[in-house]
XYZ file of N, CA and C in Angstrom:
612
model
N 185.974 -89.525 -27.906
C 184.604 -89.956 -27.648
C 184.278 -89.688 -26.182
N 183.046 -89.371 -25.916
C 182.592 -89.154 -24.550
C 181.156 -89.616 -24.444
N 180.708 -89.747 -23.215
C 179.375 -90.286 -22.972
C 178.566 -89.230 -22.226
N 177.444 -88.779 -22.787
C 176.572 -87.822 -22.125
C 175.450 -88.554 -21.416
N 175.197 -88.185 -20.167
C 174.130 -88.809 -19.395
C 172.829 -88.015 -19.485
N 172.817 -86.921 -20.195
C 171.659 -86.038 -20.230
C 170.872 -86.241 -21.518
N 169.543 -86.103 -21.408
C 168.637 -86.189 -22.550
C 168.795 -87.516 -23.296
N 168.986 -88.595 -22.556
C 169.068 -89.918 -23.169
C 167.684 -90.400 -23.576
N 167.567 -91.083 -24.710
C 166.323 -91.798 -25.008
C 166.065 -92.828 -23.910
N 164.789 -93.122 -23.636
C 164.468 -94.037 -22.529
C 165.162 -95.393 -22.622
N 165.214 -95.992 -23.813
C 165.839 -97.304 -23.941
C 167.334 -97.245 -23.647
N 167.987 -96.184 -24.076
C 169.406 -96.020 -23.818
C 169.651 -95.798 -22.327
N 168.811 -94.983 -21.714
C 168.948 -94.736 -20.277
C 168.760 -96.033 -19.489
N 167.782 -96.854 -19.906
C 167.527 -98.116 -19.226
C 168.717 -99.061 -19.379
N 169.286 -99.122 -20.573
C 170.453 -99.973 -20.798
C 171.630 -99.506 -19.960
N 171.815 -98.206 -19.898
C 172.905 -97.632 -19.091
C 172.705 -97.982 -17.620
N 171.469 -97.822 -17.132
C 171.186 -98.077 -15.721
C 171.406 -99.544 -15.365
N 170.965 -100.454 -16.230
C 171.125 -101.880 -15.955
C 172.581 -102.299 -16.030
N 173.298 -101.823 -17.039
C 174.705 -102.203 -17.185
C 175.538 -101.689 -16.024
N 175.139 -100.551 -15.464
C 175.895 -99.972 -14.351
C 175.838 -100.835 -13.099
N 174.876 -101.749 -13.034
C 174.750 -102.616 -11.854
C 175.577 -103.891 -11.984
N 176.137 -104.155 -13.161
C 176.897 -105.383 -13.396
C 178.395 -105.128 -13.230
N 179.086 -106.153 -12.765
C 180.544 -106.107 -12.665
C 181.107 -107.388 -13.274
N 181.901 -107.232 -14.309
C 182.486 -108.386 -14.987
C 184.010 -108.269 -14.955
N 184.668 -109.393 -14.736
C 186.141 -109.424 -14.708
C 186.681 -109.501 -16.139
N 187.889 -108.935 -16.327
C 188.663 -108.102 -15.415
C 188.104 -106.680 -15.356
N 188.400 -105.965 -14.290
C 187.804 -104.648 -14.089
C 188.530 -103.535 -14.858
N 189.832 -103.687 -15.071
C 190.602 -102.617 -15.696
C 190.400 -102.531 -17.195
N 190.467 -101.319 -17.728
C 190.462 -101.078 -19.169
C 191.572 -100.085 -19.491
N 191.896 -99.988 -20.772
C 192.973 -99.086 -21.190
C 192.463 -98.028 -22.170
N 191.676 -98.443 -23.159
C 191.253 -97.517 -24.211
C 189.763 -97.208 -24.187
N 189.098 -97.571 -23.120
C 187.696 -97.193 -22.961
C 187.639 -95.716 -22.614
N 186.967 -94.930 -23.452
C 186.998 -93.474 -23.302
C 185.897 -92.941 -22.401
N 185.031 -93.801 -21.914
C 183.994 -93.392 -20.969
C 183.953 -94.372 -19.817
N 182.828 -94.464 -19.163
C 182.694 -95.407 -18.059
C 182.526 -96.823 -18.616
N 183.320 -97.791 -18.134
C 183.145 -99.171 -18.612
C 181.800 -99.735 -18.149
N 180.954 -100.119 -19.089
C 179.625 -100.649 -18.782
C 179.342 -101.790 -19.749
N 179.074 -102.974 -19.201
C 178.887 -104.152 -20.028
C 177.602 -104.858 -19.608
N 176.839 -105.300 -20.613
C 175.580 -105.979 -20.320
C 175.754 -107.482 -20.175
N 176.922 -108.008 -20.506
C 177.161 -109.446 -20.418
C 178.660 -109.690 -20.321
N 179.015 -110.901 -19.874
C 180.432 -111.272 -19.851
C 180.991 -111.327 -21.263
N 180.153 -111.706 -22.235
C 180.627 -111.759 -23.616
C 181.020 -110.378 -24.118
N 180.212 -109.370 -23.786
C 180.569 -108.001 -24.159
C 181.855 -107.574 -23.450
N 181.990 -107.962 -22.171
C 183.227 -107.629 -21.455
C 184.423 -108.283 -22.137
N 184.259 -109.534 -22.568
C 185.356 -110.222 -23.238
C 185.736 -109.514 -24.541
N 184.743 -109.053 -25.273
C 185.042 -108.301 -26.494
C 185.786 -107.021 -26.157
N 185.416 -106.358 -25.068
C 186.153 -105.177 -24.631
C 187.614 -105.495 -24.354
N 187.892 -106.677 -23.799
C 189.281 -107.090 -23.578
C 190.046 -107.147 -24.896
N 189.409 -107.719 -25.909
C 190.066 -107.816 -27.212
C 190.289 -106.451 -27.842
N 189.349 -105.542 -27.659
C 189.527 -104.194 -28.192
C 190.731 -103.511 -27.558
N 190.966 -103.765 -26.272
C 192.084 -103.126 -25.590
C 193.442 -103.613 -26.069
N 193.511 -104.809 -26.649
C 194.798 -105.317 -27.132
C 194.870 -105.336 -28.655
N 193.893 -104.740 -29.321
C 193.902 -104.623 -30.778
C 194.712 -103.381 -31.152
N 195.835 -103.566 -31.807
C 196.740 -102.446 -32.079
C 196.133 -101.431 -33.041
N 195.071 -101.790 -33.745
C 194.440 -100.841 -34.658
C 193.365 -99.990 -33.969
N 193.041 -100.294 -32.713
C 191.995 -99.568 -31.990
C 192.593 -98.372 -31.261
N 192.001 -97.203 -31.485
C 192.417 -95.984 -30.798
C 191.630 -95.803 -29.508
N 190.313 -96.007 -29.573
C 189.456 -95.829 -28.403
C 188.142 -96.556 -28.639
N 187.452 -96.865 -27.537
C 186.121 -97.472 -27.641
C 185.248 -96.960 -26.513
N 183.956 -96.922 -26.807
C 182.965 -96.365 -25.888
C 181.840 -97.364 -25.712
N 181.399 -97.564 -24.481
C 180.332 -98.521 -24.189
C 178.955 -97.884 -24.362
N 178.017 -98.666 -24.880
C 176.613 -98.259 -25.014
C 176.502 -96.851 -25.582
N 177.018 -96.636 -26.782
C 177.187 -95.275 -27.291
C 175.911 -94.589 -27.750
N 174.985 -95.353 -28.349
C 173.794 -94.704 -28.887
C 172.722 -95.728 -29.216
N 171.548 -95.218 -29.505
C 170.376 -96.041 -29.813
C 169.972 -95.825 -31.265
N 169.527 -96.906 -31.905
C 168.906 -96.803 -33.226
C 167.552 -97.496 -33.173
N 166.680 -97.092 -34.073
C 165.348 -97.688 -34.137
C 165.328 -98.740 -35.238
N 165.257 -100.005 -34.836
C 165.176 -101.122 -35.777
C 163.746 -101.641 -35.831
N 163.468 -102.477 -36.814
C 162.130 -103.047 -36.916
C 161.767 -103.866 -35.686
N 162.769 -104.470 -35.063
C 162.523 -105.277 -33.863
C 162.431 -104.421 -32.608
N 162.609 -103.106 -32.737
C 162.519 -102.198 -31.601
C 163.814 -101.437 -31.397
N 163.894 -100.603 -30.359
C 165.116 -99.835 -30.104
C 166.297 -100.761 -29.830
N 167.445 -100.398 -30.378
C 168.654 -101.196 -30.151
C 169.780 -100.283 -29.713
N 170.498 -100.704 -28.679
C 171.670 -99.980 -28.194
C 172.887 -100.839 -28.480
N 173.851 -100.282 -29.160
C 175.068 -101.008 -29.498
C 175.907 -101.246 -28.242
N 176.675 -102.332 -28.263
C 177.604 -102.588 -27.155
C 178.753 -101.581 -27.156
N 179.288 -101.277 -28.338
C 180.472 -100.423 -28.414
C 180.439 -99.538 -29.661
N 181.098 -98.408 -29.534
C 181.497 -97.593 -30.678
C 183.016 -97.576 -30.663
N 183.628 -98.026 -31.757
C 185.070 -98.229 -31.797
C 185.698 -97.294 -32.823
N 186.721 -96.566 -32.412
C 187.508 -95.726 -33.311
C 188.802 -96.446 -33.665
N 189.089 -96.532 -34.974
C 190.288 -97.208 -35.452
C 191.314 -96.192 -35.945
N 192.554 -96.650 -36.038
C 193.636 -95.723 -36.381
C 193.605 -95.277 -37.833
N 192.776 -95.909 -38.670
C 192.640 -95.443 -40.051
C 191.508 -94.433 -40.198
N 190.936 -94.016 -39.067
C 189.882 -93.011 -39.086
C 188.476 -93.564 -39.133
N 188.324 -94.873 -39.290
C 186.985 -95.441 -39.334
C 186.396 -95.551 -37.932
N 185.087 -95.508 -37.882
C 184.330 -95.620 -36.629
C 183.230 -96.639 -36.859
N 183.172 -97.669 -36.011
C 182.270 -98.794 -36.217
C 181.512 -99.086 -34.924
N 180.203 -99.292 -35.050
C 179.402 -99.788 -33.930
C 179.495 -101.314 -33.929
N 179.696 -101.887 -32.751
C 179.961 -103.317 -32.649
C 179.078 -103.921 -31.564
N 178.548 -105.113 -31.837
C 177.764 -105.868 -30.861
C 178.359 -107.253 -30.678
N 178.429 -107.710 -29.437
C 178.836 -109.074 -29.120
C 177.586 -109.944 -29.063
N 177.573 -111.037 -29.830
C 176.397 -111.908 -29.887
C 176.831 -113.368 -29.783
N 175.887 -114.217 -29.395
C 176.190 -115.624 -29.189
C 176.531 -116.339 -30.492
N 175.622 -116.311 -31.459
C 175.882 -117.072 -32.681
C 175.456 -116.368 -33.962
N 174.540 -115.410 -33.871
C 174.182 -114.644 -35.056
C 173.518 -113.346 -34.616
N 173.567 -112.370 -35.471
C 172.935 -111.096 -35.173
C 171.799 -110.814 -36.127
N 170.940 -109.905 -35.736
C 169.797 -109.571 -36.565
C 170.193 -108.619 -37.695
N 169.859 -108.951 -38.934
C 170.146 -108.019 -40.028
C 169.358 -106.723 -39.895
N 168.247 -106.740 -39.144
C 167.488 -105.509 -38.922
C 168.338 -104.456 -38.210
N 169.220 -104.914 -37.312
C 170.059 -103.977 -36.561
C 171.107 -103.366 -37.480
N 171.730 -104.197 -38.293
C 172.716 -103.670 -39.240
C 172.065 -102.702 -40.224
N 170.841 -103.020 -40.652
C 170.126 -102.125 -41.562
C 169.784 -100.808 -40.877
N 169.342 -100.881 -39.614
C 169.025 -99.658 -38.874
C 170.265 -98.795 -38.703
N 171.409 -99.431 -38.458
C 172.655 -98.683 -38.348
C 172.986 -97.989 -39.656
N 172.818 -98.696 -40.776
C 173.112 -98.101 -42.079
C 172.207 -96.918 -42.363
N 170.922 -97.039 -42.018
C 169.983 -95.919 -42.211
C 170.432 -94.702 -41.413
N 171.014 -94.958 -40.224
C 171.503 -93.864 -39.384
C 172.883 -93.368 -39.812
N 173.427 -93.942 -40.898
C 174.734 -93.516 -41.392
C 175.899 -94.090 -40.623
N 175.689 -95.259 -40.000
C 176.708 -95.866 -39.154
C 177.208 -97.178 -39.747
N 178.485 -97.439 -39.575
C 179.020 -98.761 -39.872
C 178.735 -99.659 -38.678
N 178.472 -100.934 -38.950
C 178.110 -101.846 -37.868
C 178.566 -103.259 -38.196
N 178.935 -103.993 -37.157
C 179.220 -105.413 -37.323
C 178.911 -106.151 -36.023
N 178.678 -107.448 -36.163
C 178.510 -108.345 -35.022
C 179.801 -109.132 -34.812
N 180.148 -109.352 -33.557
C 181.246 -110.250 -33.206
C 180.639 -111.455 -32.497
N 180.839 -112.639 -33.065
C 180.237 -113.857 -32.538
C 181.103 -114.458 -31.430
N 180.442 -115.207 -30.542
C 181.174 -115.825 -29.438
C 182.362 -116.647 -29.942
N 182.157 -117.431 -30.991
C 183.243 -118.260 -31.508
C 184.438 -117.412 -31.933
N 184.173 -116.254 -32.510
C 185.258 -115.371 -32.915
C 185.958 -114.774 -31.696
N 185.178 -114.374 -30.709
C 185.732 -113.734 -29.521
C 186.595 -114.700 -28.719
N 186.155 -115.955 -28.620
C 186.838 -116.927 -27.773
C 187.870 -117.756 -28.521
N 188.041 -117.507 -29.794
C 188.968 -118.315 -30.603
C 190.417 -118.110 -30.162
N 191.143 -119.202 -30.019
C 192.574 -119.143 -29.759
C 192.929 -118.680 -28.348
N 194.147 -118.138 -28.223
C 194.698 -117.757 -26.926
C 194.549 -116.275 -26.607
N 194.151 -115.466 -27.594
C 194.201 -114.010 -27.423
C 193.320 -113.532 -26.271
N 192.111 -114.053 -26.148
C 191.221 -113.567 -25.102
C 191.788 -113.838 -23.720
N 192.249 -115.059 -23.455
C 192.789 -115.358 -22.132
C 194.025 -114.520 -21.839
N 194.884 -114.325 -22.828
C 196.056 -113.484 -22.624
C 195.655 -112.036 -22.353
N 194.645 -111.552 -23.071
C 194.172 -110.184 -22.826
C 193.612 -110.052 -21.421
N 192.835 -111.028 -20.982
C 192.304 -110.997 -19.620
C 193.433 -110.954 -18.598
N 194.456 -111.788 -18.812
C 195.574 -111.824 -17.868
C 196.281 -110.474 -17.800
N 196.523 -109.852 -18.956
C 197.196 -108.553 -18.967
C 196.357 -107.482 -18.285
N 195.052 -107.494 -18.531
C 194.188 -106.430 -18.025
C 193.981 -106.492 -16.520
N 194.351 -107.582 -15.897
C 194.350 -107.607 -14.431
C 195.267 -106.528 -13.866
N 196.265 -106.115 -14.667
C 197.262 -105.152 -14.204
C 197.062 -103.761 -14.808
N 195.901 -103.533 -15.420
C 195.688 -102.262 -16.126
C 195.699 -101.069 -15.184
N 195.364 -101.265 -13.924
C 195.283 -100.142 -12.987
C 196.613 -99.845 -12.300
N 197.609 -100.663 -12.565
C 198.945 -100.399 -12.033
C 199.719 -99.556 -13.035
N 200.928 -99.182 -12.672
C 201.777 -98.402 -13.563
C 203.228 -98.815 -13.363
N 203.955 -98.960 -14.454
C 205.372 -99.296 -14.365
C 206.161 -98.024 -14.102
N 206.912 -97.954 -13.002
C 207.670 -96.737 -12.691
C 208.702 -96.428 -13.768
N 209.078 -95.176 -13.854
C 209.984 -94.706 -14.907
C 211.303 -95.464 -14.903
N 211.909 -95.668 -13.725
C 213.197 -96.368 -13.678
C 213.094 -97.754 -14.303
N 212.024 -98.490 -13.961
C 211.855 -99.827 -14.516
C 211.559 -99.780 -16.007
N 210.797 -98.787 -16.451
C 210.522 -98.657 -17.888
C 211.818 -98.436 -18.663
N 212.644 -97.552 -18.166
C 213.891 -97.247 -18.859
C 214.802 -98.467 -18.896
N 214.900 -99.183 -17.777
C 215.739 -100.387 -17.756
C 215.244 -101.423 -18.773
N 213.939 -101.602 -18.824
C 213.380 -102.591 -19.741
C 213.625 -102.199 -21.198
N 213.338 -100.955 -21.536
C 213.517 -100.512 -22.918
C 214.985 -100.520 -23.322
N 215.869 -100.164 -22.399
C 217.303 -100.194 -22.707
C 217.768 -101.628 -22.951
N 217.257 -102.570 -22.154
C 217.621 -103.972 -22.352
C 217.142 -104.476 -23.711
N 215.960 -104.066 -24.125
C 215.444 -104.471 -25.432
C 216.233 -103.811 -26.561
N 216.660 -102.578 -26.355
C 217.481 -101.919 -27.374
C 218.790 -102.675 -27.581
N 219.343 -103.211 -26.495
C 220.603 -103.955 -26.589
C 220.403 -105.332 -27.225
N 219.337 -106.013 -26.831
C 219.154 -107.409 -27.236
C 218.276 -107.582 -28.464
N 217.422 -106.607 -28.754
C 216.460 -106.740 -29.847
C 215.171 -107.371 -29.375
N 215.273 -108.526 -28.718
C 214.122 -109.180 -28.103
C 214.623 -110.018 -26.934
N 213.728 -110.274 -26.001
C 214.044 -111.083 -24.827
C 212.852 -111.962 -24.511
N 213.115 -113.121 -23.945
C 212.034 -113.909 -23.394
C 211.611 -113.325 -22.049
N 210.343 -113.503 -21.704
C 209.868 -112.974 -20.426
C 210.723 -113.485 -19.277
N 211.105 -114.745 -19.335
C 211.934 -115.303 -18.269
C 213.258 -114.577 -18.097
N 213.762 -113.977 -19.179
C 215.023 -113.230 -19.115
C 214.829 -111.803 -18.597
N 213.577 -111.377 -18.492
C 213.291 -110.001 -18.080
C 213.027 -109.864 -16.579
N 212.880 -110.982 -15.903
C 212.388 -110.927 -14.529
C 213.319 -110.144 -13.600
N 214.624 -110.188 -13.869
C 215.573 -109.487 -13.000
C 215.739 -108.013 -13.312
N 215.083 -107.547 -14.371
C 215.237 -106.144 -14.776
C 214.500 -105.205 -13.830
N 213.375 -105.644 -13.313
C 212.480 -104.757 -12.570
C 212.809 -104.753 -11.092
N 212.890 -103.555 -10.514
C 213.288 -103.402 -9.118
C 212.218 -102.733 -8.261
N 211.294 -102.015 -8.897
C 210.323 -101.231 -8.124
C 208.929 -101.837 -8.139
N 208.691 -102.789 -9.017
C 207.361 -103.377 -9.146
C 207.531 -104.829 -9.598
N 206.534 -105.660 -9.328
C 206.612 -107.064 -9.732
C 206.773 -107.165 -11.249
N 207.616 -108.090 -11.727
C 207.926 -108.147 -13.161
C 206.705 -108.254 -14.071
N 205.775 -109.160 -13.784
C 204.640 -109.317 -14.694
C 203.681 -108.126 -14.624
N 203.626 -107.465 -13.483
C 202.848 -106.231 -13.401
C 203.431 -105.195 -14.358
N 204.754 -105.082 -14.330
C 205.434 -104.105 -15.191
C 205.293 -104.460 -16.655
N 205.498 -105.724 -16.993
C 205.429 -106.153 -18.385
C 204.014 -105.980 -18.929
N 203.017 -106.362 -18.131
C 201.630 -106.238 -18.579
C 201.275 -104.780 -18.849
N 201.629 -103.894 -17.943
C 201.283 -102.476 -18.126
C 201.973 -101.912 -19.363
N 203.243 -102.254 -19.553
C 203.971 -101.742 -20.716
C 203.404 -102.303 -22.017
N 202.945 -103.542 -21.994
C 202.334 -104.115 -23.195
C 200.996 -103.446 -23.495
N 200.185 -103.248 -22.470
C 198.882 -102.621 -22.663
C 199.011 -101.182 -23.154
N 200.083 -100.513 -22.754
C 200.272 -99.116 -23.150
C 201.217 -98.964 -24.347
N 201.448 -100.071 -25.041
C 202.139 -100.065 -26.331
C 203.556 -99.503 -26.257
N 204.245 -99.899 -25.196
C 205.681 -99.640 -25.108
C 206.463 -100.872 -25.538
N 205.901 -102.039 -25.261
C 206.464 -103.298 -25.689
C 205.344 -104.130 -26.313
N 205.712 -105.195 -27.011
C 204.683 -106.068 -27.580
C 205.002 -107.523 -27.303
N 203.941 -108.298 -27.114
C 204.015 -109.733 -26.886
C 203.155 -110.421 -27.945
N 203.473 -111.655 -28.267
C 202.615 -112.434 -29.157
C 201.495 -113.015 -28.315
N 200.270 -112.558 -28.559
C 199.121 -113.004 -27.781
C 198.370 -114.151 -28.427
N 198.801 -114.567 -29.611
C 198.038 -115.553 -30.378
C 198.659 -116.944 -30.403
N 199.962 -117.029 -30.251
C 200.642 -118.314 -30.445
C 200.351 -119.294 -29.317
N 200.371 -118.820 -28.072
C 200.155 -119.685 -26.920
C 199.876 -118.808 -25.708
N 199.605 -119.438 -24.566
C 199.441 -118.678 -23.333
C 200.763 -117.985 -22.989
N 200.676 -116.773 -22.450
C 201.879 -116.051 -22.053
C 202.636 -116.874 -21.014
N 203.951 -117.069 -21.255
C 204.785 -117.848 -20.351
C 206.207 -117.321 -20.357
N 207.105 -117.992 -19.640
C 208.485 -117.505 -19.548
C 209.208 -117.463 -20.888
N 208.736 -118.264 -21.869
C 209.394 -118.295 -23.177
C 208.808 -117.271 -24.149
N 207.752 -116.572 -23.770
C 207.132 -115.575 -24.649
C 208.118 -114.456 -24.952
N 208.254 -114.103 -26.234
C 209.190 -113.057 -26.625
C 208.607 -111.672 -26.362
N 209.494 -110.778 -25.914
C 209.157 -109.375 -25.672
C 209.974 -108.529 -26.627
N 209.316 -107.614 -27.317
C 209.996 -106.691 -28.219
C 209.516 -105.271 -27.963
N 210.277 -104.319 -28.425
C 209.776 -102.933 -28.437
C 208.571 -102.852 -29.345
N 207.598 -102.064 -28.963
C 206.405 -101.889 -29.799
C 206.776 -101.157 -31.077
N 206.366 -101.709 -32.196
C 206.640 -101.115 -33.497
C 205.361 -100.542 -34.074
N 205.301 -99.231 -34.281
C 204.119 -98.574 -34.817
C 204.069 -98.700 -36.332
């Protein structure tokens, strides 16, 4: 997926221009295939969840415009999944307009709304935010090899047992980057990431 800045419809161009002026934490992304642009913190939070969803291949911000009965609508995201499906997604507070879903269907697009309650449910969002603070760093090769070799020997390790493995970068920086890039996996749903959180090799 890519984002073209040329020959945009006016509403799409306006949405792009306004979103470009906003900055929402965390700043790093992993699977965003274009420029990260968010119109709200809620949309940014949904982007965090997309980055840690193992079924997501890539996502694009403000991908296109459709004409709904309520007027032009620009989706928050276009998401590509590993089963080949492509879905337009909007982050909304409590409900979405069926006119938008209908307009998407007329345009031949799959569409869904993600509600705030769904986005903020459980521990996954906070854990994703914590990991994405380190998205712009990189775990050096020596540390990656040491970590993966230790997991091959043990099968799984608690984070607290991994702290002495890393020599070139801070342990949580290394663990976060490796988790985001699907070299290792952590349980993001059971509780907040802590020293007892289990680390395993990523299983495809």
